[in-house]
CSV table of C-alpha atoms in Angstrom, one decimal:
chain,number,residue,atom,x,y,z
P,142,MET,CA,-2.3,-8.9,-10.1
P,143,SER,CA,-4.7,-8.8,-6.9
P,144,LEU,CA,-2.9,-9.4,-3.9
P,145,GLY,CA,-3.7,-11.2,-0.8
P,146,PRO,CA,-4.0,-14.8,1.0
P,147,VAL,CA,-4.3,-18.1,-0.7
P,148,ALA,CA,-7.6,-19.7,-0.4
P,149,GLN,CA,-6.1,-22.7,1.9
P,150,PHE,CA,-4.8,-20.0,4.3
P,151,PRO,CA,-7.5,-17.8,5.1
P,152,ILE,CA,-5.4,-15.7,7.5
P,153,ASP,CA,-3.6,-14.4,4.1
P,154,LEU,CA,-3.8,-10.7,3.1
P,155,HIS,CA,-6.6,-9.1,1.2
P,156,SER,CA,-9.1,-11.7,2.2
P,157,PRO,CA,-12.4,-10.4,1.3
P,158,ARG,CA,-14.2,-8.9,4.3
P,159,ASP,CA,-17.8,-8.3,4.5
P,160,ALA,CA,-17.7,-4.5,4.2
P,161,GLY,CA,-21.3,-4.4,2.9
P,162,GLN,CA,-20.5,-4.3,-0.7
P,163,SER,CA,-23.8,-5.7,-1.6
P,164,GLN,CA,-26.2,-3.2,-3.3
P,165,GLY,CA,-29.2,-2.9,-0.9
P,166,ALA,CA,-31.2,-0.3,-3.0
P,167,LYS,CA,-34.3,-1.9,-4.2
P,168,THR,CA,-34.9,-1.3,-7.9
P,169,THR,CA,-38.5,-0.4,-9.0
P,170,GLU,CA,-40.2,-2.6,-11.5
P,171,PRO,CA,-42.1,-0.6,-14.2
P,172,ARG,CA,-45.9,-0.8,-13.4
P,173,ASP,CA,-48.0,-2.6,-16.0
P,174,MET,CA,-50.1,0.4,-16.9
P,175,GLY,CA,-52.6,-1.8,-18.8
P,176,ARG,CA,-54.9,0.3,-20.9
P,177,THR,CA,-58.8,0.1,-20.1
P,178,GLN,CA,-60.6,-1.1,-23.1
P,179,THR,CA,-63.9,0.7,-23.4
P,180,SER,CA,-66.5,-0.1,-26.0
P,181,ALA,CA,-69.3,1.7,-27.4
P,182,GLY,CA,-72.5,0.1,-26.5
P,183,ARG,CA,-74.4,-1.2,-29.8
P,184,ASP,CA,-77.9,-1.4,-30.5
P,185,SER,CA,-79.2,-5.0,-30.9
P,186,SER,CA,-80.9,-3.8,-34.1
P,187,ASN,CA,-79.4,-4.3,-37.5
P,188,THR,CA,-79.4,-0.5,-38.4
P,189,SER,CA,-76.4,0.8,-39.7
P,190,LEU,CA,-74.3,3.5,-38.0
P,191,GLU,CA,-75.1,6.0,-40.5
P,192,ASN,CA,-78.8,5.6,-40.0
P,193,LEU,CA,-78.6,5.8,-36.2
P,194,CYS,CA,-76.9,9.2,-35.6
P,195,PRO,CA,-76.0,12.3,-37.9
P,196,ILE,CA,-72.5,12.4,-39.3
P,197,LYS,CA,-71.6,15.6,-36.8
P,198,ARG,CA,-72.3,13.1,-33.8
P,199,CYS,CA,-70.5,10.4,-34.9
P,200,LEU,CA,-67.2,12.4,-35.7
P,201,LEU,CA,-67.6,13.8,-32.1
P,202,LEU,CA,-67.7,10.2,-30.7
P,203,LEU,CA,-64.7,8.9,-32.7
P,204,GLY,CA,-62.7,12.1,-31.4
P,205,ALA,CA,-63.3,11.5,-27.8
P,206,ILE,CA,-62.5,7.9,-28.1
P,207,GLY,CA,-59.4,8.8,-29.9
P,208,LEU,CA,-58.3,11.3,-27.0
P,209,LEU,CA,-59.0,8.8,-24.5
P,210,ALA,CA,-56.7,6.4,-26.4
P,211,GLY,CA,-53.9,8.8,-26.7
P,212,ALA,CA,-54.0,10.1,-23.1
P,213,ALA,CA,-53.7,6.3,-21.9
P,214,ILE,CA,-50.8,5.6,-24.2
P,215,GLY,CA,-49.1,8.9,-23.2
P,216,MET,CA,-49.3,8.0,-19.5
P,217,TRP,CA,-48.0,4.4,-20.1
P,218,LEU,CA,-45.0,5.8,-22.1
P,219,LEU,CA,-44.2,8.3,-19.3
P,220,VAL,CA,-44.4,5.8,-16.5
P,221,LYS,CA,-42.2,3.5,-18.4
P,222,PHE,CA,-39.6,6.4,-19.3
P,223,LEU,CA,-39.5,7.2,-15.5
P,224,THR,CA,-39.0,3.9,-14.2
P,225,ALA,CA,-36.8,2.5,-16.9
P,226,PRO,CA,-33.3,4.0,-15.2
P,227,LEU,CA,-34.2,2.3,-11.8
P,228,SER,CA,-34.7,-1.1,-13.5
P,229,ASP,CA,-31.6,-0.8,-15.8
P,230,GLN,CA,-29.3,-0.4,-12.5
P,231,ASP,CA,-29.4,-4.2,-11.4
P,232,SER,CA,-28.2,-5.1,-15.0
P,233,SER,CA,-25.5,-2.7,-15.5
P,234,PRO,CA,-21.9,-4.1,-14.7
P,235,LEU,CA,-19.8,-3.1,-11.6
P,236,GLN,CA,-17.3,-1.5,-13.7
P,237,ASP,CA,-20.0,0.9,-15.2
P,238,THR,CA,-18.7,4.3,-13.9
P,239,GLU,CA,-22.4,5.6,-13.8
P,240,SER,CA,-23.1,2.7,-11.3
P,241,ILE,CA,-20.0,3.6,-9.1
P,242,PRO,CA,-20.7,6.0,-6.5
P,243,ILE,CA,-18.6,9.1,-6.7
P,244,CYS,CA,-16.6,9.6,-3.4
P,245,ARG,CA,-16.1,13.2,-2.2
P,246,ASP,CA,-12.7,14.8,-2.2
P,247,ALA,CA,-12.2,15.0,1.5
P,248,GLY,CA,-8.7,14.8,2.4
P,249,GLU,CA,-7.2,14.8,-1.1
P,250,ASP,CA,-4.4,17.3,-0.3
P,251,GLU,CA,-3.6,15.3,2.8
P,252,PRO,CA,-0.1,13.7,3.0
P,253,ILE,CA,-0.2,9.9,3.6
P,254,VAL,CA,2.7,10.7,6.2
P,255,THR,CA,2.5,14.0,7.9
P,256,THR,CA,5.9,15.9,7.9
P,257,VAL,CA,7.0,17.6,11.1
P,258,PRO,CA,9.6,20.3,10.4
P,259,ARG,CA,12.9,19.0,11.5
P,260,ARG,CA,15.3,21.3,13.4
P,261,VAL,CA,18.3,18.9,12.4
P,262,SER,CA,18.8,16.9,9.3
P,263,PHE,CA,21.4,14.5,8.1
P,264,ARG,CA,23.0,13.1,4.7
P,265,ILE,CA,25.8,11.0,3.9
P,266,ASN,CA,27.9,12.3,1.0
P,267,THR,CA,27.8,9.5,-1.5
P,268,GLY,CA,31.2,10.1,-2.8
P,269,ASN,CA,33.4,10.4,0.5
P,270,PHE,CA,30.8,8.9,3.0
P,271,LEU,CA,31.3,11.9,5.3
P,272,LEU,CA,28.6,12.9,7.7
P,273,GLU,CA,26.8,16.3,6.9
P,274,VAL,CA,24.5,17.9,9.3
P,275,GLN,CA,21.8,20.7,8.5
P,276,VAL,CA,20.9,23.0,11.2
P,277,GLU,CA,17.7,25.0,11.3
P,278,GLY,CA,18.9,28.4,10.6
P,279,ARG,CA,22.2,27.8,9.1
P,280,PRO,CA,22.6,27.9,5.4
P,281,GLY,CA,24.4,24.7,3.7
P,282,TRP,CA,25.4,21.5,5.1
P,283,LEU,CA,28.0,21.2,8.0
P,284,LEU,CA,30.7,18.6,8.5
P,285,ALA,CA,30.3,16.7,12.1
P,286,CYS,CA,33.5,16.7,14.5
P,287,HIS,CA,34.6,13.3,15.6
P,288,GLU,CA,34.8,14.6,19.3
P,289,ARG,CA,32.4,12.3,21.5
P,290,TRP,CA,31.5,10.4,18.6
P,291,ASN,CA,30.4,6.9,19.5
P,292,LEU,CA,28.7,3.7,18.0
P,293,SER,CA,25.3,4.3,19.4
P,294,LEU,CA,25.1,7.8,17.7
P,295,GLY,CA,26.1,6.4,14.4
P,296,THR,CA,23.6,3.6,14.5
P,297,LEU,CA,20.7,6.3,15.4
P,298,ILE,CA,21.6,8.4,12.5
P,299,CYS,CA,21.6,5.6,10.2
P,300,ARG,CA,18.1,4.6,11.1
P,301,GLN,CA,17.1,8.3,10.9
P,302,LEU,CA,18.0,8.1,7.3
P,303,GLY,CA,16.1,4.7,6.7
P,304,TYR,CA,19.0,2.1,7.0
P,305,LEU,CA,18.5,-0.8,9.4
P,306,GLN,CA,22.1,-0.9,10.5
P,307,LEU,CA,25.3,1.0,11.0
P,308,ALA,CA,28.1,-0.8,8.5
P,309,HIS,CA,31.1,1.6,9.1
P,310,HIS,CA,32.2,4.6,10.9
P,311,LYS,CA,35.5,6.3,11.6
P,312,GLY,CA,37.4,9.5,12.0
P,313,VAL,CA,38.9,11.1,9.1
P,314,ASN,CA,41.7,13.9,9.0
P,315,LEU,CA,40.7,17.1,7.8
P,316,THR,CA,44.1,17.5,6.1
P,317,ASP,CA,43.0,14.4,4.0
P,318,VAL,CA,39.7,16.2,2.8
P,319,LYS,CA,39.2,19.2,0.6
P,320,VAL,CA,37.1,22.0,2.4
P,321,ASN,CA,36.3,25.4,1.8
P,322,ASP,CA,37.7,28.2,3.7
P,323,THR,CA,34.1,29.2,4.9
P,324,GLN,CA,33.2,25.4,5.7
P,325,GLU,CA,31.6,25.1,9.4
P,326,PHE,CA,31.3,22.3,11.3
P,327,VAL,CA,28.8,21.0,14.3
P,328,GLN,CA,30.1,19.3,17.4
P,329,ILE,CA,28.5,17.0,19.9
P,330,VAL,CA,27.8,18.4,23.3
P,331,LEU,CA,26.4,16.6,26.3
P,332,ASN,CA,22.7,17.3,27.1
P,333,GLN,CA,20.4,15.9,29.4
P,334,LYS,CA,17.3,15.9,26.9
P,335,ASN,CA,19.0,13.0,25.0
P,336,SER,CA,17.6,14.2,22.0
P,337,ILE,CA,19.4,13.9,18.7
P,338,GLU,CA,18.2,17.3,17.6
P,339,ASP,CA,19.8,19.1,20.8
P,340,MET,CA,23.3,17.6,20.6
P,341,TRP,CA,24.9,19.8,18.0
P,342,GLN,CA,26.6,23.1,18.4
P,343,VAL,CA,27.9,24.9,15.3
P,344,ARG,CA,31.7,25.6,15.5
P,345,SER,CA,34.1,27.1,13.1
P,346,SER,CA,36.6,24.6,13.3
P,347,CYS,CA,37.3,21.0,14.9
P,348,ALA,CA,39.7,20.9,17.9
P,349,SER,CA,40.5,17.2,17.0
P,350,GLY,CA,41.1,18.0,13.4
P,351,ARG,CA,38.9,14.9,12.3
P,352,ILE,CA,35.5,14.6,11.0
P,353,VAL,CA,32.8,11.9,11.0
P,354,ALA,CA,32.8,9.2,8.0
P,355,LEU,CA,29.8,6.9,8.0
P,356,LYS,CA,28.5,4.0,6.0
P,357,CYS,CA,25.1,2.3,6.8
P,358,SER,CA,23.9,-0.9,5.8
P,359,GLU,CA,23.2,-1.1,2.0
P,360,CYS,CA,19.3,-1.0,0.9
P,361,GLY,CA,17.0,0.5,-1.6
P,362,MET,CA,19.2,0.0,-4.8
P,363,ARG,CA,18.6,-2.4,-7.4
P,364,SER,CA,20.8,-3.7,-10.3
P,365,ARG,CA,18.7,-2.7,-13.0
P,366,ALA,CA,15.6,-0.8,-13.6
P,367,ALA,CA,14.5,-3.4,-15.8
P,368,ARG,CA,0.6,-8.8,-12.6
P,369,ILE,CA,-0.7,-8.5,-9.6
P,370,VAL,CA,-4.5,-7.7,-11.1
P,371,GLY,CA,-3.9,-5.5,-14.1
P,372,GLY,CA,0.1,-6.0,-13.8
P,373,SER,CA,2.8,-7.4,-15.7
P,374,ASP,CA,5.7,-9.6,-15.6
P,375,ALA,CA,8.6,-8.3,-13.2
P,376,PRO,CA,12.2,-9.2,-14.7
P,377,LEU,CA,14.9,-10.7,-12.5
P,378,GLY,CA,16.7,-7.8,-10.4
P,379,ARG,CA,14.0,-5.4,-10.8
P,380,TRP,CA,12.6,-5.9,-6.9
P,381,PRO,CA,15.7,-7.9,-5.4
P,382,TRP,CA,14.1,-7.6,-1.8
P,383,GLN,CA,10.9,-9.5,-2.8
P,384,VAL,CA,10.7,-13.0,-1.2
P,385,SER,CA,8.3,-15.9,-1.4
P,386,LEU,CA,7.4,-17.6,1.9
P,387,TYR,CA,6.8,-21.4,1.7
P,388,LEU,CA,5.0,-23.2,4.3
P,389,ASN,CA,4.9,-27.0,3.8
P,390,SER,CA,6.2,-26.6,0.2
P,391,LYS,CA,3.4,-24.0,-0.7
P,392,HIS,CA,3.7,-20.3,-1.4
P,393,VAL,CA,1.7,-18.6,1.3
P,394,CYS,CA,2.7,-15.0,1.3
P,395,GLY,CA,5.3,-12.5,0.0
P,396,GLY,CA,7.9,-10.6,2.3
P,397,SER,CA,10.7,-8.2,1.8
P,398,VAL,CA,14.3,-8.4,2.8
P,399,VAL,CA,15.6,-5.7,5.0
P,400,ALA,CA,18.7,-7.4,6.1
P,401,ARG,CA,20.6,-10.3,5.1
P,402,ASP,CA,18.9,-12.5,8.0
P,403,TRP,CA,15.6,-10.5,8.5
P,404,ILE,CA,12.4,-10.5,6.6
P,405,VAL,CA,9.5,-8.2,7.0
P,406,THR,CA,5.8,-9.6,6.2
P,407,ALA,CA,2.3,-9.6,7.4
P,408,ALA,CA,1.4,-10.8,10.9
P,409,HIS,CA,-1.7,-12.4,9.3
P,410,CYS,CA,0.5,-14.7,7.3
P,411,VAL,CA,2.3,-16.3,10.3
P,412,HIS,CA,-0.4,-15.7,13.0
P,413,ASN,CA,-1.6,-19.5,13.0
P,414,TYR,CA,1.9,-20.8,12.1
P,415,ARG,CA,4.4,-20.2,15.1
P,416,GLN,CA,6.4,-22.5,17.1
P,417,PRO,CA,7.0,-25.4,17.0
P,418,GLN,CA,6.0,-25.4,13.1
P,419,VAL,CA,8.8,-22.8,12.5
P,420,SER,CA,10.8,-25.4,10.7
P,421,SER,CA,8.0,-25.8,8.0
P,422,TRP,CA,8.9,-22.5,6.8
P,423,LEU,CA,11.2,-21.6,4.0
P,424,VAL,CA,12.1,-18.4,2.4
P,425,PHE,CA,12.9,-18.0,-1.2
P,426,ALA,CA,14.8,-15.0,-2.6
P,427,GLY,CA,16.5,-14.0,-5.7
P,428,MET,CA,13.9,-15.6,-7.7
P,429,ILE,CA,11.0,-14.7,-10.1
P,430,ALA,CA,9.4,-17.9,-11.2
P,431,HIS,CA,8.1,-20.6,-8.9
P,432,VAL,CA,9.5,-23.4,-11.1
P,433,SER,CA,12.9,-22.2,-9.9
P,434,VAL,CA,12.0,-23.3,-6.3
P,435,GLN,CA,12.9,-26.9,-7.2
P,436,GLN,CA,16.3,-25.8,-8.5
P,437,GLN,CA,17.4,-24.0,-5.1
P,438,ALA,CA,17.1,-24.4,-1.4
P,439,GLY,CA,15.1,-22.0,0.3
P,440,ALA,CA,16.4,-20.2,3.5
P,441,ALA,CA,15.5,-21.9,6.9
P,442,VAL,CA,13.4,-19.7,9.4
P,443,GLU,CA,14.8,-19.5,13.0
P,444,LYS,CA,12.3,-17.1,14.6
P,445,ILE,CA,9.0,-15.6,13.7
P,446,ILE,CA,8.1,-12.6,15.7
P,447,TYR,CA,4.6,-11.1,15.1
P,448,HIS,CA,3.4,-7.8,16.7
P,449,PRO,CA,2.0,-8.5,20.0
P,450,ARG,CA,-1.1,-6.3,19.2
P,451,TYR,CA,-1.9,-7.9,16.1
P,452,ASP,CA,-5.9,-8.2,15.9
P,453,ASP,CA,-6.8,-10.7,13.4
P,454,ARG,CA,-10.2,-9.3,13.0
P,455,SER,CA,-9.6,-5.7,12.0
P,456,HIS,CA,-5.9,-6.6,10.8
P,457,ASP,CA,-4.5,-3.8,12.8
P,458,TYR,CA,-0.7,-4.1,13.7
P,459,ASP,CA,-0.5,-6.4,10.7
P,460,ILE,CA,3.2,-6.9,10.7
P,461,ALA,CA,5.9,-9.6,11.6
P,462,LEU,CA,9.5,-10.2,11.3
P,463,MET,CA,11.3,-13.7,10.4
P,464,LYS,CA,15.0,-14.1,11.4
P,465,LEU,CA,16.8,-16.4,9.0
P,466,THR,CA,19.0,-19.3,10.3
P,467,THR,CA,21.9,-18.3,7.7
P,468,PRO,CA,22.2,-14.6,6.3
P,469,LEU,CA,21.3,-14.4,2.8
P,470,ASN,CA,24.0,-13.6,-0.1
P,471,PHE,CA,23.3,-10.4,-1.5
P,472,SER,CA,23.7,-10.1,-5.1
P,473,ASP,CA,22.3,-8.4,-8.2
P,474,ALA,CA,19.2,-10.4,-7.4
P,475,ILE,CA,19.2,-10.3,-3.7
P,476,ARG,CA,19.1,-7.0,-2.0
P,477,ALA,CA,17.5,-5.1,0.9
P,478,VAL,CA,14.8,-2.4,0.6
P,479,CYS,CA,15.4,0.7,2.8
P,480,LEU,CA,12.9,1.3,5.7
P,481,PRO,CA,11.1,4.7,5.6
P,482,LEU,CA,12.3,7.8,7.3
P,483,TYR,CA,10.7,8.8,10.7
P,484,ARG,CA,9.3,11.7,9.2
P,485,GLN,CA,8.6,11.6,5.4
P,486,ASP,CA,6.0,13.2,3.3
P,487,PHE,CA,4.5,10.9,0.6
P,488,PRO,CA,1.5,13.1,-0.6
P,489,ARG,CA,-1.6,11.5,-2.2
P,490,GLY,CA,-1.1,10.5,-5.8
P,491,THR,CA,2.5,9.4,-5.4
P,492,HIS,CA,3.0,6.5,-7.8
P,493,CYS,CA,4.3,3.4,-5.6
P,494,TRP,CA,4.8,-0.1,-6.9
P,495,ILE,CA,3.5,-3.4,-5.7
P,496,SER,CA,4.7,-7.0,-6.5
P,497,GLY,CA,4.0,-10.6,-5.7
P,498,TRP,CA,2.7,-13.9,-7.1
P,499,GLY,CA,-0.8,-13.7,-6.0
P,500,TYR,CA,-4.0,-14.5,-8.1
P,501,THR,CA,-3.9,-12.3,-11.6
P,502,ARG,CA,-7.8,-12.5,-11.4
P,503,PRO,CA,-10.0,-12.5,-8.3
P,504,GLU,CA,-11.8,-15.6,-9.5
P,505,HIS,CA,-8.6,-17.7,-9.9
P,506,VAL,CA,-7.7,-20.1,-7.2
P,507,HIS,CA,-4.0,-20.4,-8.1
P,508,ILE,CA,-1.2,-18.3,-7.8
P,509,ALA,CA,0.8,-16.8,-10.6
P,510,GLU,CA,3.8,-18.6,-12.2
P,511,MET,CA,6.1,-15.4,-12.7
P,512,LEU,CA,6.4,-12.4,-10.4
P,513,LYS,CA,4.2,-9.6,-11.1
P,514,GLU,CA,4.4,-5.9,-10.5
P,515,ALA,CA,2.0,-3.0,-10.9
P,516,ILE,CA,2.0,0.9,-10.1
P,517,VAL,CA,-0.5,1.9,-7.7
P,518,PRO,CA,-1.0,5.7,-6.4
P,519,LEU,CA,-1.3,6.4,-2.7
P,520,ILE,CA,-4.7,7.7,-1.5
P,521,SER,CA,-5.4,9.8,1.7
P,522,THR,CA,-6.5,7.8,4.7
P,523,LYS,CA,-9.3,10.7,5.1
P,524,LYS,CA,-10.5,9.7,1.7
P,525,CYS,CA,-10.0,5.9,2.2
P,526,ASN,CA,-12.2,6.0,5.5
P,527,SER,CA,-14.8,8.0,3.9
P,528,SER,CA,-18.6,6.7,3.7
P,529,CYS,CA,-18.1,5.4,0.3
P,530,MET,CA,-15.0,3.5,0.6
P,531,TYR,CA,-14.0,1.8,4.0
P,532,SER,CA,-16.2,3.8,6.4
P,533,GLY,CA,-13.8,4.1,9.1
P,534,GLU,CA,-12.1,0.9,9.1
P,535,LEU,CA,-8.8,2.2,8.5
P,536,THR,CA,-6.5,2.7,11.8
P,537,PRO,CA,-3.5,5.2,12.0
P,538,ARG,CA,-1.4,2.0,11.3
P,539,MET,CA,-2.7,1.5,7.9
P,540,LEU,CA,-2.5,3.5,4.5
P,541,CYS,CA,-4.6,3.0,1.0
P,542,ALA,CA,-3.2,2.6,-2.4
P,543,GLY,CA,-4.8,1.8,-5.7
P,544,TYR,CA,-7.5,3.0,-8.0
P,545,LEU,CA,-11.2,4.0,-7.3
P,546,ASP,CA,-12.1,2.1,-10.4
P,547,GLY,CA,-10.4,-1.1,-9.4
P,548,LYS,CA,-8.7,-3.2,-12.2
P,549,VAL,CA,-5.4,-3.1,-10.4
P,550,ASP,CA,-4.8,-4.3,-7.1
P,551,ALA,CA,-3.0,-7.0,-4.7
P,552,CYS,CA,-5.0,-10.2,-4.2
P,553,GLN,CA,-4.8,-13.7,-2.7
P,554,GLY,CA,-1.1,-14.8,-2.4
P,555,ASP,CA,0.3,-11.2,-2.2
P,556,SER,CA,0.0,-10.6,1.2
P,557,GLY,CA,2.8,-9.7,3.3
P,558,GLY,CA,4.7,-8.2,0.1
P,559,PRO,CA,6.1,-4.9,-0.4
P,560,LEU,CA,4.4,-1.5,-1.3
P,561,VAL,CA,7.8,0.4,-2.3
P,562,CYS,CA,7.8,4.3,-3.0
P,563,GLN,CA,11.1,5.8,-4.8
P,564,ASP,CA,12.9,8.7,-2.7
P,565,GLU,CA,15.3,10.1,-5.3
P,566,LEU,CA,17.6,6.9,-6.0
P,567,THR,CA,16.2,4.9,-2.8
P,568,TRP,CA,13.5,2.4,-2.6
P,569,ARG,CA,11.8,2.5,0.9
P,570,LEU,CA,9.4,-0.1,2.1
P,571,VAL,CA,6.2,2.2,2.7
P,572,GLY,CA,3.6,-0.4,3.1
P,573,ILE,CA,3.0,-4.4,3.6
P,574,VAL,CA,0.2,-6.0,1.5
P,575,SER,CA,-2.4,-6.5,4.3
P,576,TRP,CA,-6.3,-6.7,3.6
P,577,GLY,CA,-9.0,-5.2,1.2
P,578,THR,CA,-12.6,-5.8,0.2
P,579,GLY,CA,-12.4,-8.4,-2.8
P,580,CYS,CA,-9.8,-7.8,-5.2
P,581,ALA,CA,-9.6,-4.8,-7.7
P,582,GLU,CA,-13.2,-3.6,-6.5
P,583,PRO,CA,-14.4,-0.2,-7.5
P,584,ASN,CA,-14.1,1.9,-4.6
P,585,TYR,CA,-12.2,-0.7,-2.4
P,586,PRO,CA,-8.3,0.0,-3.1
P,587,GLY,CA,-5.7,-2.1,-1.3
P,588,VAL,CA,-5.1,-1.4,2.4
P,589,TYR,CA,-1.4,-1.8,3.7
P,590,THR,CA,0.4,-1.9,7.0
P,591,LYS,CA,1.9,1.6,7.2
P,592,VAL,CA,5.6,0.7,7.9
P,593,ALA,CA,6.5,4.2,9.4
P,594,GLU,CA,4.4,3.6,12.4
P,595,PHE,CA,6.5,0.4,13.5
P,596,LEU,CA,10.2,1.7,13.1
P,597,ASP,CA,11.0,1.7,16.7
P,598,TRP,CA,9.5,-1.9,17.1
P,599,ILE,CA,11.4,-3.2,14.2
P,600,TYR,CA,14.5,-1.7,15.6
P,601,HIS,CA,13.9,-3.1,18.9
P,602,ILE,CA,13.2,-6.7,18.0
P,603,ILE,CA,16.4,-6.9,15.8
P,604,GLU,CA,18.7,-5.4,18.5
P,605,SER,CA,17.3,-7.7,21.2
P,606,HIS,CA,17.7,-10.9,18.8
C-alpha cells in the first residue's frame, strides 16, 4: 500500500511534495555523422578506364577510396557507440536499478533513536506484577520497598515503561512472596533533584515488610499473530489499535488507539478540521473492511488537539490527539498500542509494520476496501537526509522507513496510521504516517512522525483533559 492523504483532502499525509524528482540532466542525441560522398572526376570522353590509366594506378586509386570510406564508417560507429548510453537513459523505467542513483552509506550504523545509558531501569514481573528495579553497578533486579510509595511515582514508572496510565498499585507483604535469602531491595529516599534515577537507595530489607506491586494500562498485545503499496490483507485482530477516521461519512486518515478514549493521528489530518466541525468526525475501531462501517456506529469525537507547533509546509510536529466522547470497549479486535520508551534503541534495518486503507497503487484514486499491511525497515535519519534522498528536509521529529527501490510504502489515505515495531512481546507506536515524495518512489521512502519525541506532550495533554 502506499500510505498518505486522500485526494480530496490535500492535507493528508504522504501528499506528493515538490522535492525535485524530475530528471534535470540533458540527454545527448547522437549526432548525425553523415558520410561525405566524394566522386572521382570522369573525363567527358568515352574512353574506358582501362585505356586511361595503367592497372597499378587504378588499384591505388580504389584502395585510397576504400580507406576513406572505412575511416568515415568507423568514426560514425564510434560516435554512435559513445552517445548511445546517454540517449537510452530517458527511455529506461524508473525502477531500473541502473538508472537509480546509489546513495552513500552515511549513517548506516546510526540508531534511529539514540540510546543514553540509564543508571536505573524498571520492569514489572509478568507473573506477580511486582516492581523490579535495576541499579547501575548492582547485579540482578531488586524489589521496591513500599515506604514513601505514591500514586504519582507509579504513573511515572508506567510511562517510563511505555504505558499510558497506571492501572493499579498496592503494597504486598513479603511473607506472601517467595524471595531468596540473597534478595536485595531499593527504598525511596527524599531528594531535591526530583529525578526518578536519584531517589533509590539499596537496602538489605524493607522496614515495613511490604513491597510494591504495580499494574499499568494494557497495551501492545494482540489476540493473534494472525496492502499498502506492495502489502497484503490483514486479518481481524492483527492490528487491534488501527482505526479509521471518517469525516462527513468518508475515510480520511488512519489513527492508533493509545487508551480507551484517546486516538493518536497526524496533525495534517485534522489541522483544517477543528471546532466547530468536530461533530463531523467518527472513529471506527475493530474493523478491517469498510463495508462493515455501515453495520456499526462509529465513536464520536469530543476534542481534537493538534500540536501547536505543527507546520503545514514542512510537516514538522505532525501529531494530534483525539479524545472520544465514549471510551472504547476493548476486545480481541480493539486494543491499545504501547508508546515507545523514553530511551530506546531501534537500529537501522529493524523490521517494523505499517497498516492502513490507503491507495494500493500510486495512480489509484480510491482507498482500499480491506485493511492492508506491509513490512518496512527503518532507515537512519542521516542517510534519509542525504543529497540523493530528502536533502536535509527531515527534522529531529521525523524518521524514515521503507525501501530504496520503492515498491512498498504508505500512500494517500494512510496518513495518521501506525508504524509499529515489536519490542520483545510488546508492540510500540514508533511512528505516525506523515509524508513523502510520491508513493513507493525509488530513493524516497516514507517519512513518519517520531513518537518518542512527543511523549511529554502526549502525557501532558491527556492529564490536562
